[in-house]
The first five atom37 places (N, CA, C, CB, O) and aatype in JSON, in Angstrom:
{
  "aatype": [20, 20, 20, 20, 20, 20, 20, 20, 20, 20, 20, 20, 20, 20, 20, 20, 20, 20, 20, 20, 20, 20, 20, 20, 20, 20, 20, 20, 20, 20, 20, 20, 20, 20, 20, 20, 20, 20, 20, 20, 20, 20, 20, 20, 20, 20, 20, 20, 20, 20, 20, 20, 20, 20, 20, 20, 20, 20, 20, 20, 20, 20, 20, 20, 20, 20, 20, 20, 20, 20, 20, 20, 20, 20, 20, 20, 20, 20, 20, 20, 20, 20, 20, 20, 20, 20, 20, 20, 20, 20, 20, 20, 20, 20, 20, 20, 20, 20, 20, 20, 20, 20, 20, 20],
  "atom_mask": [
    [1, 1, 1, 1, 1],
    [1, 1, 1, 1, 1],
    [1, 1, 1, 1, 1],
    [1, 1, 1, 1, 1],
    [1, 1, 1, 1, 1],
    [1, 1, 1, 1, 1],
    [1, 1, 1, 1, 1],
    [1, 1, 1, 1, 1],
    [1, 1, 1, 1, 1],
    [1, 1, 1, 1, 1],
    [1, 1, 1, 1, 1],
    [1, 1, 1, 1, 1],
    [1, 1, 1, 1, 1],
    [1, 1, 1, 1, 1],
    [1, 1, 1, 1, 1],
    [1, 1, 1, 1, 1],
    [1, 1, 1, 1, 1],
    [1, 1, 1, 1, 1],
    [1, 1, 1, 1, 1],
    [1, 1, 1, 1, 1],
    [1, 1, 1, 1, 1],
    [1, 1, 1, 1, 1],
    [1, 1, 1, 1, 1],
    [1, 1, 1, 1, 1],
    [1, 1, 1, 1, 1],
    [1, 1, 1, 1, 1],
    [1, 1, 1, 1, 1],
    [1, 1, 1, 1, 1],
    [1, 1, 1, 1, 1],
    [1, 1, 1, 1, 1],
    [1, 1, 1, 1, 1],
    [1, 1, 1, 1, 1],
    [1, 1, 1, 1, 1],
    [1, 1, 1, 1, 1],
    [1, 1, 1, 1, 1],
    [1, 1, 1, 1, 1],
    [1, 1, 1, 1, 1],
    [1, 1, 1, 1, 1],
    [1, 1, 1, 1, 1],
    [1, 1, 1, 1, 1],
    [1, 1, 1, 1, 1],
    [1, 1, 1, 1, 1],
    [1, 1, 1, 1, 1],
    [1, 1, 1, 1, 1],
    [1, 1, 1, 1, 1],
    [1, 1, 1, 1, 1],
    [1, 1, 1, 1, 1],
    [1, 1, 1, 1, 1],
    [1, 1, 1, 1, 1],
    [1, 1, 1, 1, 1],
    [1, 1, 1, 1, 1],
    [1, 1, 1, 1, 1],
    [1, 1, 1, 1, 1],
    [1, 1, 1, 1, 1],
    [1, 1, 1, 1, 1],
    [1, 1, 1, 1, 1],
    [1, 1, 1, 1, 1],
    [1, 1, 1, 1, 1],
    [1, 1, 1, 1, 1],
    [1, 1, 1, 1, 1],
    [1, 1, 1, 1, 1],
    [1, 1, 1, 1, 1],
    [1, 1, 1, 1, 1],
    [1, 1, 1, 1, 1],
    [1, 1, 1, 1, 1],
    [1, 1, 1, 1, 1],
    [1, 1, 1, 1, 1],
    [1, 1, 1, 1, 1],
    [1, 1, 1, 1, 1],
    [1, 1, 1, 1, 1],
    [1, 1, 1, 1, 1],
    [1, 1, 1, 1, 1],
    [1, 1, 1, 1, 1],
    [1, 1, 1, 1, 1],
    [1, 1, 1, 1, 1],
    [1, 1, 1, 1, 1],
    [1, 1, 1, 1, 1],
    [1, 1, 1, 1, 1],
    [1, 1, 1, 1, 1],
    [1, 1, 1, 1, 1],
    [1, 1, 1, 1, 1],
    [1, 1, 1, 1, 1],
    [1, 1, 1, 1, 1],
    [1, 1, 1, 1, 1],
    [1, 1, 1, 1, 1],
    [1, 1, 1, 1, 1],
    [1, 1, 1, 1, 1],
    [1, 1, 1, 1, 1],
    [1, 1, 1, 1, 1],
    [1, 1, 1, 1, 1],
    [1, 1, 1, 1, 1],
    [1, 1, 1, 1, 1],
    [1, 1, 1, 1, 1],
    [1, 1, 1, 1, 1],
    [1, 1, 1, 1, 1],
    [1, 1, 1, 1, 1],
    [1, 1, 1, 1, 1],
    [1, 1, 1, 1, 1],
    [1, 1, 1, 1, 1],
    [1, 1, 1, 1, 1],
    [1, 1, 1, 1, 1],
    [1, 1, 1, 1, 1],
    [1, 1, 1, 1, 1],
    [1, 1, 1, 1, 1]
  ],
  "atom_positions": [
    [[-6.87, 7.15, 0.71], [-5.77, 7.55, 1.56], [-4.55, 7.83, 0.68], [-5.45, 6.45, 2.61], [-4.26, 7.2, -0.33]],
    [[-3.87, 8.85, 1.19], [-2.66, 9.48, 0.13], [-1.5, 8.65, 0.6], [-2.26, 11.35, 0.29], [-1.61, 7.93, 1.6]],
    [[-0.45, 8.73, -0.07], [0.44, 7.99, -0.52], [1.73, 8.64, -1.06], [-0.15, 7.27, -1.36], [1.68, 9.72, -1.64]],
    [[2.64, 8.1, -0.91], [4.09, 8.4, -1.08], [4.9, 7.29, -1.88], [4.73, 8.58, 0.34], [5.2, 6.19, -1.42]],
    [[5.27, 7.87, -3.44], [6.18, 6.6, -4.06], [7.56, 7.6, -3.76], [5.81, 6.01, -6.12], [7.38, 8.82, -3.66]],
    [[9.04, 6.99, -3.62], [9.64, 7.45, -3.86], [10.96, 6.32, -4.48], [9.6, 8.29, -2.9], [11.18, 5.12, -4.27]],
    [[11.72, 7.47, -5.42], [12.47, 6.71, -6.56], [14.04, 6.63, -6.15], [12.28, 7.54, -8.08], [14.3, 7.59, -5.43]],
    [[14.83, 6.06, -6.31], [16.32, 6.59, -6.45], [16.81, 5.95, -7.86], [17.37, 6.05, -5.07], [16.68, 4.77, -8.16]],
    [[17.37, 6.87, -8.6], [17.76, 6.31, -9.45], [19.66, 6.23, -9.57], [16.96, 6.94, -10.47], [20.41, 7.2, -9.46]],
    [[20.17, 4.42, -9.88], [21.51, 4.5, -9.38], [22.18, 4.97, -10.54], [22.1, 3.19, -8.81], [22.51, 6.08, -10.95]],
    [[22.33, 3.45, -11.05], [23.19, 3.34, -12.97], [22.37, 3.04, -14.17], [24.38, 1.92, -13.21], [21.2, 3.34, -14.42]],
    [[23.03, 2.55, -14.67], [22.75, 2.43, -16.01], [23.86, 1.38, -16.57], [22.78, 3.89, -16.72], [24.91, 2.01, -16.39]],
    [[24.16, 0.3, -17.06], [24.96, -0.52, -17.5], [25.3, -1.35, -19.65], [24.42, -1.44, -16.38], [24.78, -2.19, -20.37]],
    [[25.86, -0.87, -19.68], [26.04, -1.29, -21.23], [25.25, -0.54, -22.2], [25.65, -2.74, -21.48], [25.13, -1.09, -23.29]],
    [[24.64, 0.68, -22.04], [23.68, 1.25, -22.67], [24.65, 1.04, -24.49], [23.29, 3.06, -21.84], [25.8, 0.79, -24.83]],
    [[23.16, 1.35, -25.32], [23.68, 1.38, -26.63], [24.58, 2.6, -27.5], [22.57, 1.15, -27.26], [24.24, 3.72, -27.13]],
    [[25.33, 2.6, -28.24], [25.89, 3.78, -28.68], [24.32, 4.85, -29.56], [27.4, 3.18, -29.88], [23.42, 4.41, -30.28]],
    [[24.54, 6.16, -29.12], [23.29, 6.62, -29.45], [24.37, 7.76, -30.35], [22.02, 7.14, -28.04], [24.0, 8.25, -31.42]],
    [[25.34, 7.99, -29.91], [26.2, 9.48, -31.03], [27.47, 8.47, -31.78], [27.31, 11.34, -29.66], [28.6, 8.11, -31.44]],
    [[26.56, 8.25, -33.01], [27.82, 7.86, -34.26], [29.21, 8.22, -33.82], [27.62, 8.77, -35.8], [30.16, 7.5, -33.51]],
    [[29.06, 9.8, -33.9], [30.57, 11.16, -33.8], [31.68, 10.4, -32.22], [29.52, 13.67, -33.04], [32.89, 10.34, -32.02]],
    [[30.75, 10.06, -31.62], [31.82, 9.57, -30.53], [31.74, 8.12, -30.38], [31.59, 10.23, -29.07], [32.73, 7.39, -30.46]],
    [[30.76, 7.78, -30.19], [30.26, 6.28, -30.12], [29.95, 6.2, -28.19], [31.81, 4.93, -30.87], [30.24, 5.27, -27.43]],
    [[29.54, 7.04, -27.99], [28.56, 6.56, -26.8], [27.23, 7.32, -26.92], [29.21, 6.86, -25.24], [26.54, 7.56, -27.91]],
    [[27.08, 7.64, -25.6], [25.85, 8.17, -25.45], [25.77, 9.27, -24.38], [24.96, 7.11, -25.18], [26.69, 9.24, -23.56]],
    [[24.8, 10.29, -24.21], [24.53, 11.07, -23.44], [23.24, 11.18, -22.7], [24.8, 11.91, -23.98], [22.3, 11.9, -23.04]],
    [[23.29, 10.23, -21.4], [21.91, 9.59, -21.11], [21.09, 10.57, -19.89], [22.19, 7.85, -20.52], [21.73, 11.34, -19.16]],
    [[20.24, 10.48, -19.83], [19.29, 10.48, -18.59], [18.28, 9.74, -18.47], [18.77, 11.56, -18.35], [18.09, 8.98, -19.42]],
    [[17.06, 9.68, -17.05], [16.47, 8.47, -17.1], [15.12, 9.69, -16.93], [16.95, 7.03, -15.85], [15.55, 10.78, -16.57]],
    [[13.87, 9.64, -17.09], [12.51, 10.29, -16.94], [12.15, 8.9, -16.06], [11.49, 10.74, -18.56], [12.39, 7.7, -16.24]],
    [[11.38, 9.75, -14.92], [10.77, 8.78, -13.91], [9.19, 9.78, -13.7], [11.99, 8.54, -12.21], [8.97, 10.87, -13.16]],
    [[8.11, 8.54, -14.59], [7.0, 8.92, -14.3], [5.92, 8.25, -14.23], [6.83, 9.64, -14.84], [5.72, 7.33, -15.03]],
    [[4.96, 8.59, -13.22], [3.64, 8.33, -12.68], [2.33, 9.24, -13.23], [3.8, 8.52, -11.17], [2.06, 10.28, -12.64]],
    [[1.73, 8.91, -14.11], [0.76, 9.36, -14.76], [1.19, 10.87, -15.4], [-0.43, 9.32, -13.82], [1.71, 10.88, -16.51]],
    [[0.96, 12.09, -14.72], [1.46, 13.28, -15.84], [2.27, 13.5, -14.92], [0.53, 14.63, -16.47], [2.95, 14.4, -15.41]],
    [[2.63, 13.34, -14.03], [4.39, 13.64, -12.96], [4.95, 13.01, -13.64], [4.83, 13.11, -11.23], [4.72, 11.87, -14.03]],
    [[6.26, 14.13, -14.0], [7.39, 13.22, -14.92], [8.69, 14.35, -13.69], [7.38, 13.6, -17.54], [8.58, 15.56, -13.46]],
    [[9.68, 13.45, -13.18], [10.77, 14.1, -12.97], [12.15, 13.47, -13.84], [10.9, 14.09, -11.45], [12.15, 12.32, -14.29]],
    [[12.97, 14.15, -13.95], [14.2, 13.84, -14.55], [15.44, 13.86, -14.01], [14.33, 14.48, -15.43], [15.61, 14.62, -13.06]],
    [[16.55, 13.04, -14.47], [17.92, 12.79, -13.41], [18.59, 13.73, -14.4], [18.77, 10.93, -13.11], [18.08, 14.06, -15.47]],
    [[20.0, 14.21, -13.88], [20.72, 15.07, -14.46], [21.23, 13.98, -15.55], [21.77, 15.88, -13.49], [21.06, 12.77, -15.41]],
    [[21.9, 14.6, -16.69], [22.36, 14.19, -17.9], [23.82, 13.65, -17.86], [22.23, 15.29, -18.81], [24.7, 14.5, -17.69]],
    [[24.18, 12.4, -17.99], [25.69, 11.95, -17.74], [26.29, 11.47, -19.55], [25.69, 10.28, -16.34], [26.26, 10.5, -20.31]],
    [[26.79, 12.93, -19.5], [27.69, 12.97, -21.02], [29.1, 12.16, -21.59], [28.18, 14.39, -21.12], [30.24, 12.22, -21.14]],
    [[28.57, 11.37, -22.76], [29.7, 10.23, -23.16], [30.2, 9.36, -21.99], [31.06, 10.94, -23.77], [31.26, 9.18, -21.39]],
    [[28.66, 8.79, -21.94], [29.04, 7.03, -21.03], [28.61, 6.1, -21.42], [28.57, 6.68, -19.65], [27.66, 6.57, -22.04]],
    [[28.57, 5.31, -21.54], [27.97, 3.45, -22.02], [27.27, 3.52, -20.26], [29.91, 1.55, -22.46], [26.06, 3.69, -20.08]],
    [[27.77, 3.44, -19.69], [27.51, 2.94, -17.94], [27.01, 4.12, -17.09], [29.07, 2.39, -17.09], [27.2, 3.99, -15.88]],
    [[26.44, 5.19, -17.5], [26.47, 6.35, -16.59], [25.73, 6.04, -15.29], [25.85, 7.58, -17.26], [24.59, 5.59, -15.23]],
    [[26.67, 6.4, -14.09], [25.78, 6.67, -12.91], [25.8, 7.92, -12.58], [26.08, 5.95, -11.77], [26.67, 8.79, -12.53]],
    [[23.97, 7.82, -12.23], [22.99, 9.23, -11.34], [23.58, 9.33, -10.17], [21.2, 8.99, -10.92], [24.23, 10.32, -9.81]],
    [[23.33, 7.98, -9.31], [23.09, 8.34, -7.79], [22.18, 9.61, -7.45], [24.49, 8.62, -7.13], [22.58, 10.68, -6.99]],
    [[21.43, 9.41, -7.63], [20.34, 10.63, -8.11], [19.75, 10.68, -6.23], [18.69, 9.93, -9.8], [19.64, 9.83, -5.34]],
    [[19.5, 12.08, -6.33], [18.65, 12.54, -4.75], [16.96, 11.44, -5.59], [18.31, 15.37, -4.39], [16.52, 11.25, -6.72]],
    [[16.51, 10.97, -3.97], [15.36, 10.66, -3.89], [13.98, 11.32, -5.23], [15.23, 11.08, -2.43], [14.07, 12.51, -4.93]],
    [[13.33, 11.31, -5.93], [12.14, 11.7, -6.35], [10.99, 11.46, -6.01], [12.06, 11.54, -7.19], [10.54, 10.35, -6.25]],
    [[10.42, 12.16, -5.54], [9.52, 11.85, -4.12], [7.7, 12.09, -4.9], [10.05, 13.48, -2.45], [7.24, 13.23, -4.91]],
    [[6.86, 10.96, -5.47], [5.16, 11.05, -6.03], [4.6, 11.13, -4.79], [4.4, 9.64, -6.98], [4.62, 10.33, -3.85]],
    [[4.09, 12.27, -4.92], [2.64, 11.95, -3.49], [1.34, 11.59, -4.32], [2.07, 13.74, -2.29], [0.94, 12.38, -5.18]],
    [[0.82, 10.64, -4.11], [-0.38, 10.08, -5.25], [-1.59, 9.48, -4.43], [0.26, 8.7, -6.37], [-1.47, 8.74, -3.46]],
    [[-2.79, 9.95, -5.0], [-4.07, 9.01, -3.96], [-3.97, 7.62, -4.61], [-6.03, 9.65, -4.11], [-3.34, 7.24, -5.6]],
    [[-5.02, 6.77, -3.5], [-5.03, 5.51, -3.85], [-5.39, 5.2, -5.17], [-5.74, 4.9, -3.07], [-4.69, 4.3, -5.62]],
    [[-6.68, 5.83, -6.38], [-6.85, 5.93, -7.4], [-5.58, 5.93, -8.01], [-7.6, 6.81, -7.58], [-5.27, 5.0, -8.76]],
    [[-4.79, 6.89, -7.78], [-3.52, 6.5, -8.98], [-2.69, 5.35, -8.9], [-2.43, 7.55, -9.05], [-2.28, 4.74, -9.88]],
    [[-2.38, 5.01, -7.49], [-1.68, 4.08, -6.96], [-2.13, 2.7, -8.21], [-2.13, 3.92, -5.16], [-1.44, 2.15, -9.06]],
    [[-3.51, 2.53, -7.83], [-3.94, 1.64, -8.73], [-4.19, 1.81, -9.81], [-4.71, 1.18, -8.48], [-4.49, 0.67, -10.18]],
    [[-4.3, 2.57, -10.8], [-4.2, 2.97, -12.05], [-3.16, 3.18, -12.9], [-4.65, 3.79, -12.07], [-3.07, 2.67, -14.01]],
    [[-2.42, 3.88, -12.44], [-0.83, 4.41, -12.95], [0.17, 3.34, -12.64], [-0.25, 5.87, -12.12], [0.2, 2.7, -11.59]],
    [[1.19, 3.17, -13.88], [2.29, 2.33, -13.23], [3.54, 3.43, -13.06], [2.75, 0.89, -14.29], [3.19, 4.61, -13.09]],
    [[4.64, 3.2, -12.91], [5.91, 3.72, -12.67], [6.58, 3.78, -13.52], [6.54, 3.24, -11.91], [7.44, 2.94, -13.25]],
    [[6.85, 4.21, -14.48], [7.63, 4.34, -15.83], [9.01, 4.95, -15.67], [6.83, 5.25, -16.86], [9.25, 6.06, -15.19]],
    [[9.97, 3.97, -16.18], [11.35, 5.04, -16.13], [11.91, 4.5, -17.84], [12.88, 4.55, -14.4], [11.93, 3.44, -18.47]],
    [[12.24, 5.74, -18.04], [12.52, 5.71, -19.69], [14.46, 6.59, -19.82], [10.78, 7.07, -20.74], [14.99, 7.71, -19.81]],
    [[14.72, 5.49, -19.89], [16.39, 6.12, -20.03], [16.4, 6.39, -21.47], [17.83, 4.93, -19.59], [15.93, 5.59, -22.27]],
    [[17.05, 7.77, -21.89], [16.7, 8.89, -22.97], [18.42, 9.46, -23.3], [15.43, 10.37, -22.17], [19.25, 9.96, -22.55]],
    [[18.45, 9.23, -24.33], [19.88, 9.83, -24.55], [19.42, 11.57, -24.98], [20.86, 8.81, -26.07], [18.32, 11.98, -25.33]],
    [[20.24, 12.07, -24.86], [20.07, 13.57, -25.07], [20.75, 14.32, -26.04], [20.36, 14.2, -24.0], [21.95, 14.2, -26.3]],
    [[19.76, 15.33, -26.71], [19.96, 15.69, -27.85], [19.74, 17.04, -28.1], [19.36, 14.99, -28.58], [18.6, 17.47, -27.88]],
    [[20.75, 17.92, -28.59], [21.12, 19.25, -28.15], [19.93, 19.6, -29.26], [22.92, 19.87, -28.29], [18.87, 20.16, -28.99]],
    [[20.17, 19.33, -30.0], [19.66, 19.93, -31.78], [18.39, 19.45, -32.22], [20.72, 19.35, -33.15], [17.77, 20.12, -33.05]],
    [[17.79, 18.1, -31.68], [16.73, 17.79, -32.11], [16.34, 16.88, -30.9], [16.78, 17.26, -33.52], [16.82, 17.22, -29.82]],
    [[15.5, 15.72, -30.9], [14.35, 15.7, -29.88], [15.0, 14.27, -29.08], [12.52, 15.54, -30.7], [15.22, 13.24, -29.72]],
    [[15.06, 14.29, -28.74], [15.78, 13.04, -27.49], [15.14, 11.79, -27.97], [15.27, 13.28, -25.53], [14.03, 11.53, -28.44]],
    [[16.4, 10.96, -27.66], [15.82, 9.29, -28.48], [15.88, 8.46, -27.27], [17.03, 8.4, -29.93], [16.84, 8.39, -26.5]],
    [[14.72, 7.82, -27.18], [14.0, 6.55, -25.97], [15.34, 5.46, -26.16], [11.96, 5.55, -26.65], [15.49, 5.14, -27.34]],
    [[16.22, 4.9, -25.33], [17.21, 3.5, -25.48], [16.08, 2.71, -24.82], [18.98, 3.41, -24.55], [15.8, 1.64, -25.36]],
    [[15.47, 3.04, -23.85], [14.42, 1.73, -23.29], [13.79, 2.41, -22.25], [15.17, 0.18, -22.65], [14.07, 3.55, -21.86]],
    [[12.89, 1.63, -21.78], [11.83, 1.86, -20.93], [11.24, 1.04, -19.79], [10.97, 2.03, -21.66], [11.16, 0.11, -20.6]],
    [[10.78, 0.54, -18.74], [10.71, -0.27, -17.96], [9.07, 0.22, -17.19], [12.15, -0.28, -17.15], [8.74, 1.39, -17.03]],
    [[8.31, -0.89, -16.83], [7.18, 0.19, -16.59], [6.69, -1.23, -15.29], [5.79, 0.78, -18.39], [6.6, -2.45, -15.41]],
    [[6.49, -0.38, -14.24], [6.23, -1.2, -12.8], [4.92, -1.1, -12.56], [6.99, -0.65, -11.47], [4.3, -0.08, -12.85]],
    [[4.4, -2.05, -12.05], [2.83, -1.44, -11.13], [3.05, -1.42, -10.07], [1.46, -2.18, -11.07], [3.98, -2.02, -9.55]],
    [[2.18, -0.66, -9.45], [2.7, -0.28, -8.06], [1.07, -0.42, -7.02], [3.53, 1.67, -8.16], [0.69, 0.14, -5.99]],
    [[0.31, -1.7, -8.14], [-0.81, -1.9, -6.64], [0.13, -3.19, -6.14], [-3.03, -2.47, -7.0], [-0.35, -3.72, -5.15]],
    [[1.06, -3.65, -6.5], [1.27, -4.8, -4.79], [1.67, -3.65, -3.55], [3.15, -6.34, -4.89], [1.63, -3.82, -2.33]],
    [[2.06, -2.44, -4.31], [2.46, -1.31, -2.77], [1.32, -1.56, -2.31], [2.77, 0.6, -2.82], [1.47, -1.82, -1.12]],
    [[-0.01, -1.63, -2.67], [-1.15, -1.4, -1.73], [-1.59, -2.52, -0.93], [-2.28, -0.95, -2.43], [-2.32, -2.23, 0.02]],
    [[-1.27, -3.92, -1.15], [-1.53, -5.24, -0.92], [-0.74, -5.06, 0.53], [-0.97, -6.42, -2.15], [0.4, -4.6, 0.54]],
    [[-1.52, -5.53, 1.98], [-0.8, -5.22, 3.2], [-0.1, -6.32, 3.67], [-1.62, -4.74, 4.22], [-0.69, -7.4, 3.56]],
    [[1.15, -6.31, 4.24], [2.16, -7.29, 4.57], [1.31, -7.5, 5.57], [3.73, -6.99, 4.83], [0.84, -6.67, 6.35]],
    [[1.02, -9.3, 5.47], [1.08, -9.94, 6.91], [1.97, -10.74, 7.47], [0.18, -10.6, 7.12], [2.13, -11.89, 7.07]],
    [[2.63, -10.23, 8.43], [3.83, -10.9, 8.96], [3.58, -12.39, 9.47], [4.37, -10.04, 10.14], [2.42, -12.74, 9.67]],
    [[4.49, -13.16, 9.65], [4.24, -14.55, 10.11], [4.39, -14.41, 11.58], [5.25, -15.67, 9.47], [5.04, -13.7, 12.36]],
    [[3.41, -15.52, 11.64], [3.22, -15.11, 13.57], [4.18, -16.88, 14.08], [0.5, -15.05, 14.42], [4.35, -17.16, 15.26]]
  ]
}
């Protein structure tokens, strides 16, 4: 049975200085589920940047559900050469599949 993850991505808090030249950073976050990768817009010279990002919406079968975790990798950005990882966070997402039983 198919399936719906969906993401919001808010802030970001104390990130590390990634540009010597200014001393912050120029971040975005990659949010991905096996080869779906979407990306938040780029928030230039912040330590703290907030997205408030629109929804990112995985439609995924149960196979991925249980296979794939949720990866979000906040990425400083880099005009001239290849974007550097600050960190990464990686979720599983079979308790989504585990069914709430309410208390009676």
């Amino acid at each position: 049975m198919p399936g719906s993850v969906k993401v919001k991505v808010l802030s970001a808090r104390d990130l590390p200085v990634m540009d010597r030249a200014t001393f912050l950073t120029d971040a975005f976050v990659e949010i991905c589920i096996g080869s779906i990768t979407h990306k938040t817009e780029v928030v230039r010279k912040s330590l703290n940047p907030c997205w408030n990002s629109d929804w990112f919406c995985f439609e995924l079968d149960d196979q991925a559900l249980q296979e794939e975790a949720l990866v979000l990798k906040v990425m400083d950005h880099d005009t001239y050469s290849a974007h550097d990882t600050i960190g990464r966070v990686y979720f599983d997402l079979n308790p989504l599949l585990s069914p709430v039983i309410p208390d009676v």
